[in-house]
PDB file of C-alpha atoms in Angstrom:
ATOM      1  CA  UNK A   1    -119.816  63.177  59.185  1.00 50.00           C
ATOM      2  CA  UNK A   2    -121.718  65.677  61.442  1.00 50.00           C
ATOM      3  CA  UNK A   3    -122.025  69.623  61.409  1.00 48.00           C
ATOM      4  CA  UNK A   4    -124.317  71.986  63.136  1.00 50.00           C
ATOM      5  CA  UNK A   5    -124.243  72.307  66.753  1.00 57.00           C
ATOM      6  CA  UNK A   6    -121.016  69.354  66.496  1.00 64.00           C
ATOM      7  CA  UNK A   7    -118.532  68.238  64.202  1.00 77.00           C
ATOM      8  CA  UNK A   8    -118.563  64.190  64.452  1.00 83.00           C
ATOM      9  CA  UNK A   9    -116.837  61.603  62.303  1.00 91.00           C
ATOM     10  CA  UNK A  10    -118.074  58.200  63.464  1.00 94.00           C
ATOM     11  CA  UNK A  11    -115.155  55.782  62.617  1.00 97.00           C
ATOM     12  CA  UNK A  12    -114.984  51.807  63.554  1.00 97.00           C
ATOM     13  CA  UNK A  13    -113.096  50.049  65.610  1.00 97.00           C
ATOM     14  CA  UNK A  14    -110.657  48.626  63.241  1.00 97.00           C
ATOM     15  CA  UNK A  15    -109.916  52.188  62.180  1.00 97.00           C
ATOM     16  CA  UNK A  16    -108.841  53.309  65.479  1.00 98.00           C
ATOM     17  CA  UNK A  17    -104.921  53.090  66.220  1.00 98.00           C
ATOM     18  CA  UNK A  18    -104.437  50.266  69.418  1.00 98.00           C
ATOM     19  CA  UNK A  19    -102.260  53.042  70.372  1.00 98.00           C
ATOM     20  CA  UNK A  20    -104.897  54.995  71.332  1.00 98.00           C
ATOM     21  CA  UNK A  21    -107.487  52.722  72.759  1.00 98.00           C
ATOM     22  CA  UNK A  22    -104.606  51.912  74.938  1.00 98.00           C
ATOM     23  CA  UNK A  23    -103.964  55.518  75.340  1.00 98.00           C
ATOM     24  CA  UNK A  24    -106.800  55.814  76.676  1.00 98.00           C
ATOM     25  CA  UNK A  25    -106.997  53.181  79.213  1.00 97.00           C
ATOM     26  CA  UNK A  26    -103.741  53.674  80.803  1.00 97.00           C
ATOM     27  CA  UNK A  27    -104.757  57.080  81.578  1.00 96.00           C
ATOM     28  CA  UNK A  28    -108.767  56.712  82.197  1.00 94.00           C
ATOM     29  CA  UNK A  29    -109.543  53.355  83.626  1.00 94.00           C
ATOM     30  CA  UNK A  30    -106.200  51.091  83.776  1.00 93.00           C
ATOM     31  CA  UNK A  31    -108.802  47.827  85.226  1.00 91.00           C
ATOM     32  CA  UNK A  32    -111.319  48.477  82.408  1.00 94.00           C
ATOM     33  CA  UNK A  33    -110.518  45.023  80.588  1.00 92.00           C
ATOM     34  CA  UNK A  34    -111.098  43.522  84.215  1.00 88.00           C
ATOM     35  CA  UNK A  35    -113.903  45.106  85.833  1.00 90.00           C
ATOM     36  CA  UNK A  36    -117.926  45.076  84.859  1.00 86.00           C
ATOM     37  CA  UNK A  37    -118.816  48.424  84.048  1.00 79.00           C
ATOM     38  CA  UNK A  38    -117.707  49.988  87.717  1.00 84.00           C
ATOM     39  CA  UNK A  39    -114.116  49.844  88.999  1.00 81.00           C
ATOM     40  CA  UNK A  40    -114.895  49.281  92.738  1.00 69.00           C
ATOM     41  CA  UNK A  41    -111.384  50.339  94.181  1.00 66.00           C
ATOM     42  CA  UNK A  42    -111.832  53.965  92.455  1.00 61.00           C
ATOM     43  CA  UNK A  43    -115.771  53.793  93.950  1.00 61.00           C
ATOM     44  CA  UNK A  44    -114.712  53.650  97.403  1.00 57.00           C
ATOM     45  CA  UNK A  45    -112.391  56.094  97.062  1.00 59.00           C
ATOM     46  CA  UNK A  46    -114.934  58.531  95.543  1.00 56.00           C
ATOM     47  CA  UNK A  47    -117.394  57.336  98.128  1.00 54.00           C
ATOM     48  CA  UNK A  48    -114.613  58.782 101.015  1.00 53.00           C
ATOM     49  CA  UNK A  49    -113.874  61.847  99.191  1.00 55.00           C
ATOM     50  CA  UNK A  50    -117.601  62.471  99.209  1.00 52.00           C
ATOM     51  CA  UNK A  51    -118.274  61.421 102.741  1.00 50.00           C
ATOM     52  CA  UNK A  52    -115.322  63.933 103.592  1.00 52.00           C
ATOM     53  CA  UNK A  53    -115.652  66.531 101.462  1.00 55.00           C
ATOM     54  CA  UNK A  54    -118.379  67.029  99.331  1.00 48.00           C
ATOM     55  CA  UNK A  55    -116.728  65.944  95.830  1.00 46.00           C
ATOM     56  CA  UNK A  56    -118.901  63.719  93.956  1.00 44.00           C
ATOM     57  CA  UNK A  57    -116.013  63.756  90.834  1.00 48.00           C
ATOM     58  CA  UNK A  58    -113.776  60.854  90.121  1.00 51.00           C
ATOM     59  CA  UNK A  59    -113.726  57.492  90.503  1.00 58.00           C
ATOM     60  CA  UNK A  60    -115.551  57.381  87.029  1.00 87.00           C
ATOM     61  CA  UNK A  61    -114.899  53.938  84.821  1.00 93.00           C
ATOM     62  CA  UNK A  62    -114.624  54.993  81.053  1.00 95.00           C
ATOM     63  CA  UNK A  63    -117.821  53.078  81.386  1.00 94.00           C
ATOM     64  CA  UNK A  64    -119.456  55.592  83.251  1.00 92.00           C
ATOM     65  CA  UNK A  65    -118.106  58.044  81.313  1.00 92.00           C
ATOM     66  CA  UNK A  66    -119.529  57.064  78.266  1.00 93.00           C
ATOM     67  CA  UNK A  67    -122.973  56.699  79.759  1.00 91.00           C
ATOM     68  CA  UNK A  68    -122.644  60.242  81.288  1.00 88.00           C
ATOM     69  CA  UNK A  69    -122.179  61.087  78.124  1.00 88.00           C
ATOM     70  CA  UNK A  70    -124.858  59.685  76.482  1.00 88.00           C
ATOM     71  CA  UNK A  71    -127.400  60.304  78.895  1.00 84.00           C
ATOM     72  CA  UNK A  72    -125.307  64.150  78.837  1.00 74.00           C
ATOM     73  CA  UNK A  73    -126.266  64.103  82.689  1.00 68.00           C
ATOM     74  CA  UNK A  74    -123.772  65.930  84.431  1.00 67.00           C
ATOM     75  CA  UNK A  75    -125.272  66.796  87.994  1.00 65.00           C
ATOM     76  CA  UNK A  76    -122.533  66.759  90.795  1.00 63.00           C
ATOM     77  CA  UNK A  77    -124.898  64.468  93.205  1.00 68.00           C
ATOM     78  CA  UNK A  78    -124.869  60.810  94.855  1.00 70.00           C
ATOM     79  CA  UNK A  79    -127.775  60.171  93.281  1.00 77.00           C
ATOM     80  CA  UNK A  80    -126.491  60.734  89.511  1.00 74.00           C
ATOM     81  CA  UNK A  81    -123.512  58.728  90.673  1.00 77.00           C
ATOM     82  CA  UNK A  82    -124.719  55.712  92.419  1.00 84.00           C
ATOM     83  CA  UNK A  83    -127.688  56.017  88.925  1.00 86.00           C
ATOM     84  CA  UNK A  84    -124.856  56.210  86.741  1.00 83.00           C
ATOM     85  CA  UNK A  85    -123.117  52.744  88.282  1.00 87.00           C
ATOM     86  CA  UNK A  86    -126.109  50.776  87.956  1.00 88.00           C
ATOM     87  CA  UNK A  87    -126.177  51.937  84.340  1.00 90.00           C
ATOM     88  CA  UNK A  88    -122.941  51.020  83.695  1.00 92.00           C
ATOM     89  CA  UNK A  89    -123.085  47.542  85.242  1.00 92.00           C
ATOM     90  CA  UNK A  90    -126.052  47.008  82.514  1.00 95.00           C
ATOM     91  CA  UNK A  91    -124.498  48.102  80.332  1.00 93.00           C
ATOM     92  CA  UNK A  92    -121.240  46.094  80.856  1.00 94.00           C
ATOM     93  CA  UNK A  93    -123.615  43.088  80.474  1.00 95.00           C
ATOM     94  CA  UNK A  94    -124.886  43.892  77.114  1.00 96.00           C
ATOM     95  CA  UNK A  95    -121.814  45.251  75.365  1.00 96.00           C
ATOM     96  CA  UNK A  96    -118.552  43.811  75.220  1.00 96.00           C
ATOM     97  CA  UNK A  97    -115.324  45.853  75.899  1.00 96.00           C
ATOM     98  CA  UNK A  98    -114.689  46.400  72.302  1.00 97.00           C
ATOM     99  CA  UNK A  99    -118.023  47.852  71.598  1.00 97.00           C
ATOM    100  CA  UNK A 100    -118.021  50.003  75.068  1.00 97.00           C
ATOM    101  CA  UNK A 101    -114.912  51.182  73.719  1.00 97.00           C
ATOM    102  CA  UNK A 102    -115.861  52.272  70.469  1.00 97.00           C
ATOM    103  CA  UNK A 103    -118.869  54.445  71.292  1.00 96.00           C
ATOM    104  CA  UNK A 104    -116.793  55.877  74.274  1.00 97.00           C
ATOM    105  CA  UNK A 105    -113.977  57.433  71.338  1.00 98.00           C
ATOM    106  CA  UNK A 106    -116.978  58.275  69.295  1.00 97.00           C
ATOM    107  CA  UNK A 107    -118.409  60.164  71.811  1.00 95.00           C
ATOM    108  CA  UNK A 108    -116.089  61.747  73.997  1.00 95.00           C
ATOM    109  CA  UNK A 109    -115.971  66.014  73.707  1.00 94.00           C
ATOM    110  CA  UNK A 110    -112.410  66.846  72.811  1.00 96.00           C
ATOM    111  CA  UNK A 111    -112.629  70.648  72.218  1.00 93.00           C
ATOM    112  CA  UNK A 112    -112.723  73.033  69.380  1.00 92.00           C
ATOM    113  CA  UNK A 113    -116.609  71.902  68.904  1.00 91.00           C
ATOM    114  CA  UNK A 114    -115.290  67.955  67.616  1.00 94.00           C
ATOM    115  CA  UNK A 115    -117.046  65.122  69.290  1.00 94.00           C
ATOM    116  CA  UNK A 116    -115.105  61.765  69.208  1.00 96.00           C
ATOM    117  CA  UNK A 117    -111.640  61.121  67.520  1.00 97.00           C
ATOM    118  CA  UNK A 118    -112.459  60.957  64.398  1.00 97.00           C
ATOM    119  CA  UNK A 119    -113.169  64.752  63.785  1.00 95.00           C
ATOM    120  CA  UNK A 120    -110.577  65.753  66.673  1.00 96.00           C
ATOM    121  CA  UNK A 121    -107.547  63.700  64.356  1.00 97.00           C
ATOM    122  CA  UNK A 122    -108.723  65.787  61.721  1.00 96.00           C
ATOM    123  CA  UNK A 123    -109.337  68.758  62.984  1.00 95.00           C
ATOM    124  CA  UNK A 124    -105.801  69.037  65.361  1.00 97.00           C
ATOM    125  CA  UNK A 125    -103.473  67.315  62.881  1.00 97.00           C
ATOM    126  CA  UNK A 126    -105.128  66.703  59.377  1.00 96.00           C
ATOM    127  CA  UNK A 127    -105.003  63.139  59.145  1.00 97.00           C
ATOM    128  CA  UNK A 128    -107.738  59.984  59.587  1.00 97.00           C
ATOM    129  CA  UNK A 129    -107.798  58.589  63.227  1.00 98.00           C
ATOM    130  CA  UNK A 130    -105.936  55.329  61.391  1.00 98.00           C
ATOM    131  CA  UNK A 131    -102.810  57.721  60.812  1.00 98.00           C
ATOM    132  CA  UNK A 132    -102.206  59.304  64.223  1.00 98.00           C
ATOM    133  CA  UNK A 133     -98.406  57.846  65.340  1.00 98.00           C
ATOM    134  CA  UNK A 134     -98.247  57.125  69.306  1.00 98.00           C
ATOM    135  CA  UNK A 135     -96.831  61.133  70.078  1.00 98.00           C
ATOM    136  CA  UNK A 136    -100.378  62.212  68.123  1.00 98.00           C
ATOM    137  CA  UNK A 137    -102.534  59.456  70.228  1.00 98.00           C
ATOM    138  CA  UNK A 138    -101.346  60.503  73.410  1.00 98.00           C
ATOM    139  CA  UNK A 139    -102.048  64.183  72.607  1.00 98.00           C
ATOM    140  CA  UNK A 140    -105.345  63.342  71.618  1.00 98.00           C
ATOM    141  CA  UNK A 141    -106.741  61.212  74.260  1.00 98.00           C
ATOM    142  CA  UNK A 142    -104.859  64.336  76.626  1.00 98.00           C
ATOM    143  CA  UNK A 143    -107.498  66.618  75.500  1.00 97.00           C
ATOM    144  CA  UNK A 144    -110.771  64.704  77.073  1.00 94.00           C
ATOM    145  CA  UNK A 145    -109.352  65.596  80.931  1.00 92.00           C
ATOM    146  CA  UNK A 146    -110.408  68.780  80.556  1.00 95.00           C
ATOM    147  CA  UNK A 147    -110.484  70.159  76.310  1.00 96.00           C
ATOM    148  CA  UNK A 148    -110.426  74.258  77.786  1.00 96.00           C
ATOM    149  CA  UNK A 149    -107.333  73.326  79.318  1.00 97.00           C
ATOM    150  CA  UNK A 150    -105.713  70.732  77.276  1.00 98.00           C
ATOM    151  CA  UNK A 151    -107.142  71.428  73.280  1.00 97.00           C
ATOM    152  CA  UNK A 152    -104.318  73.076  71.575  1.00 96.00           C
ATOM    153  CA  UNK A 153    -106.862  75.636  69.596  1.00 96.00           C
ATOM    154  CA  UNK A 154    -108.159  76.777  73.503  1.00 95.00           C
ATOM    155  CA  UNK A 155    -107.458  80.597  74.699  1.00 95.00           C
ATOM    156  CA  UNK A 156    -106.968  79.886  78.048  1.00 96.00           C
ATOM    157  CA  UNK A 157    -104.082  79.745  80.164  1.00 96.00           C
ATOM    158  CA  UNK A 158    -103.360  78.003  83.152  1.00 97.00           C
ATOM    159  CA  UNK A 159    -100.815  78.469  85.994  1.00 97.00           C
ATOM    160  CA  UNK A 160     -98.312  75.626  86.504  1.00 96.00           C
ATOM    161  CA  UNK A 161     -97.211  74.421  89.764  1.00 95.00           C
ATOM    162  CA  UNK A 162     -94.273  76.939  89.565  1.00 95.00           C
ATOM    163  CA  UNK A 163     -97.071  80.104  89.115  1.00 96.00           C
ATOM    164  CA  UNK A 164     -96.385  79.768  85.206  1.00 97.00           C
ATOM    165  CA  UNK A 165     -98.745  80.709  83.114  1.00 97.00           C
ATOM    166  CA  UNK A 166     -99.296  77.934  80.438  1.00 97.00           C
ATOM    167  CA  UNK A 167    -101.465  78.451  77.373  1.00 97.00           C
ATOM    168  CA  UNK A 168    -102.661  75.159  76.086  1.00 97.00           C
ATOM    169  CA  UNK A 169    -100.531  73.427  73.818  1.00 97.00           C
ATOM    170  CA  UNK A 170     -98.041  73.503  76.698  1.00 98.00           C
ATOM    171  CA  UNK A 171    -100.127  72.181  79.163  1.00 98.00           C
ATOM    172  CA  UNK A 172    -101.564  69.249  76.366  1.00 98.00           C
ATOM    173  CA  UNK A 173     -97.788  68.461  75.864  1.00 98.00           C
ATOM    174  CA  UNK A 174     -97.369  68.296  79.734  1.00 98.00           C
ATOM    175  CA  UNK A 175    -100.645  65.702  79.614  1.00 98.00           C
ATOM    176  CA  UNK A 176     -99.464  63.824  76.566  1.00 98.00           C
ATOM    177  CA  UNK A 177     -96.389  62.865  78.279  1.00 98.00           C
ATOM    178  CA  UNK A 178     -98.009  61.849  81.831  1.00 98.00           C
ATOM    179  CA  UNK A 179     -99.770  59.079  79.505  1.00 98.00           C
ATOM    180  CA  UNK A 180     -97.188  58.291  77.868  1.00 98.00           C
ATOM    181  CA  UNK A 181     -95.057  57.725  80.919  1.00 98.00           C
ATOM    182  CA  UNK A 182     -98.314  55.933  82.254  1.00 98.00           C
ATOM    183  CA  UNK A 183     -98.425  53.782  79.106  1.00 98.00           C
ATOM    184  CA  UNK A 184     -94.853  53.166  79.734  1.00 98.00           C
ATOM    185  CA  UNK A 185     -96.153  52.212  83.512  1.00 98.00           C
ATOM    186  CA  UNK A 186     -98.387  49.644  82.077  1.00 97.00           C
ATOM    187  CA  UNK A 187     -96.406  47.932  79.910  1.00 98.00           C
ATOM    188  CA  UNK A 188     -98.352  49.115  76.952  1.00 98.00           C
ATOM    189  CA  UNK A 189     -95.090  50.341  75.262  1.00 98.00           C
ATOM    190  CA  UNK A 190     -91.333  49.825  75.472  1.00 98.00           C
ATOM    191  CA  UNK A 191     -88.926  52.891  76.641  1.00 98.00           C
ATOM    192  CA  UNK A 192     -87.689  53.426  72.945  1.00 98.00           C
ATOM    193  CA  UNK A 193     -91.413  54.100  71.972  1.00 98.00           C
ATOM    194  CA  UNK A 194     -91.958  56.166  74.756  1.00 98.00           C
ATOM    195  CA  UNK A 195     -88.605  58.418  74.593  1.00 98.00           C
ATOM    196  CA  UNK A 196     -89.191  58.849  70.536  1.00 98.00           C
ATOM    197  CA  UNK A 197     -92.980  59.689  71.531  1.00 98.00           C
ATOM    198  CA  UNK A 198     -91.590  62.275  73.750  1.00 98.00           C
ATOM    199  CA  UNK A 199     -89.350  63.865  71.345  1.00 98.00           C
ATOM    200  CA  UNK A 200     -91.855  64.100  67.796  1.00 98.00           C
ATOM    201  CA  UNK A 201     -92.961  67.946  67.538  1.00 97.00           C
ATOM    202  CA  UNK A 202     -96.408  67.769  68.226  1.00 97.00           C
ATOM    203  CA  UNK A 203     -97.248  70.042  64.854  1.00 96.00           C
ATOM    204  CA  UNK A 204    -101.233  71.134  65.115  1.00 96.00           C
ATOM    205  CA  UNK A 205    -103.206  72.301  61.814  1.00 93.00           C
ATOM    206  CA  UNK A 206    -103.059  75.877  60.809  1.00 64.00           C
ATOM    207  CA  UNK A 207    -101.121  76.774  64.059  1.00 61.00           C
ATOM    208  CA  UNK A 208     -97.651  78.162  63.184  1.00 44.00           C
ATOM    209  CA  UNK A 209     -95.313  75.457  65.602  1.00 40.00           C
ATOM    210  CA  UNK A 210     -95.717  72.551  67.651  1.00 41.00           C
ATOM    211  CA  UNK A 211     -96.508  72.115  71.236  1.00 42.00           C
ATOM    212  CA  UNK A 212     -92.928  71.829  73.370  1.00 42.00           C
ATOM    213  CA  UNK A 213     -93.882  72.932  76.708  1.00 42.00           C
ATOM    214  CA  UNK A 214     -91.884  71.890  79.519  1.00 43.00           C
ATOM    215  CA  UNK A 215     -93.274  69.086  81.830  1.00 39.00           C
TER     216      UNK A 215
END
């Protein structure tokens, strides 16, 4: 366990729910167990989007996303990107998935100063990673999209499509069930795991009531 600057609590593989490494596929890179480090269908289209309009963003493998996060290069340019694939391919031919995996939920910044799952489970609902049920997961993994916009313990709010303004919880709860239903998508769970998913109150730490914010 880690303090200072970040609070980090490196847990192993076995220790994290399948739930959420499959959490975090469906919603991040659905071809990860298929591809080698780059997801060439999501390249192309982040190649046009930059040939059209200037956005360098997306298209990112959780691959790349781990070694962005490493190498905590985050310049918006084709250089850092095209840099960043041939990273990842080398990497993908060093590690297997399993390992790529790991340091990816080790690493990953999900808000209120915790880096990787282990510190977020505890520090959002009180429990190891290992104890997080599917609802918890999908709330977690929710939070890496964007953690001043989806981390329960953020300040900020966010206008909906509707001109709503959300604070956080509701907008992690409106997150948590786009993977789910994208889990659901991928046959990762049945419809009975998804619907009870839906429904468990989504109670965080220290705050007074769980998230229910309408999706």
């Amino acid at each position: 366990t880690l303090f200072g600057d970040e609070n980090r609590i490196w847990v192993d593989f076995d220790s994290i729910p399948k739930n959420l490494r499959d959490a975090t596929i469906a919603i991040e890179d659905k071809r990860f167990e298929s591809h080698h480090g780059v997801d060439w269908h999501g390249t192309v289209r982040a190649v046009f989007r930059t040939l059209t309009n200037g956005n360098t963003q997306g298209g990112s493998t959780i691959t790349q996303q781990l070694i962005k996060n490493l190498t905590e290069d985050n310049e918006t340019t084709v250089k850092r990107k095209v840099t960043e694939i041939f990273r990842a391919l080398e990497f993908d031919r060093n590690y297997d998935k399993d390992t790529t995996l790991l340091w990816y939920l080790n690493v990953i910044p999900l808000g209120a100063g915790c880096e990787g799952v282990g510190a977020a489970a505890e520090k959002y609902f009180g429990k190891p990673v290992s104890e997080l049920t599917l609802a918890e997961c999908a709330s977690l993994i929710a939070i890496t999209n964007n953690p001043s916009k989806y981390g329960p313990y953020s300040l900020a709010k966010v206008a909906n499509s509707k001109g709503e303004l959300w604070d956080a919880k509701q907008w992690n709860k409106y997150r948590q069930e786009l993977i789910l239903n994208q889990m659901l998508k991928e046959g990762y769970i049945t419809q009975e795991e998804h619907d009870q998913a839906v429904a468990q109150e989504l109670v965080f730490v220290g705050m007074e009531a769980g998230s229910s914010g309408d999706s």
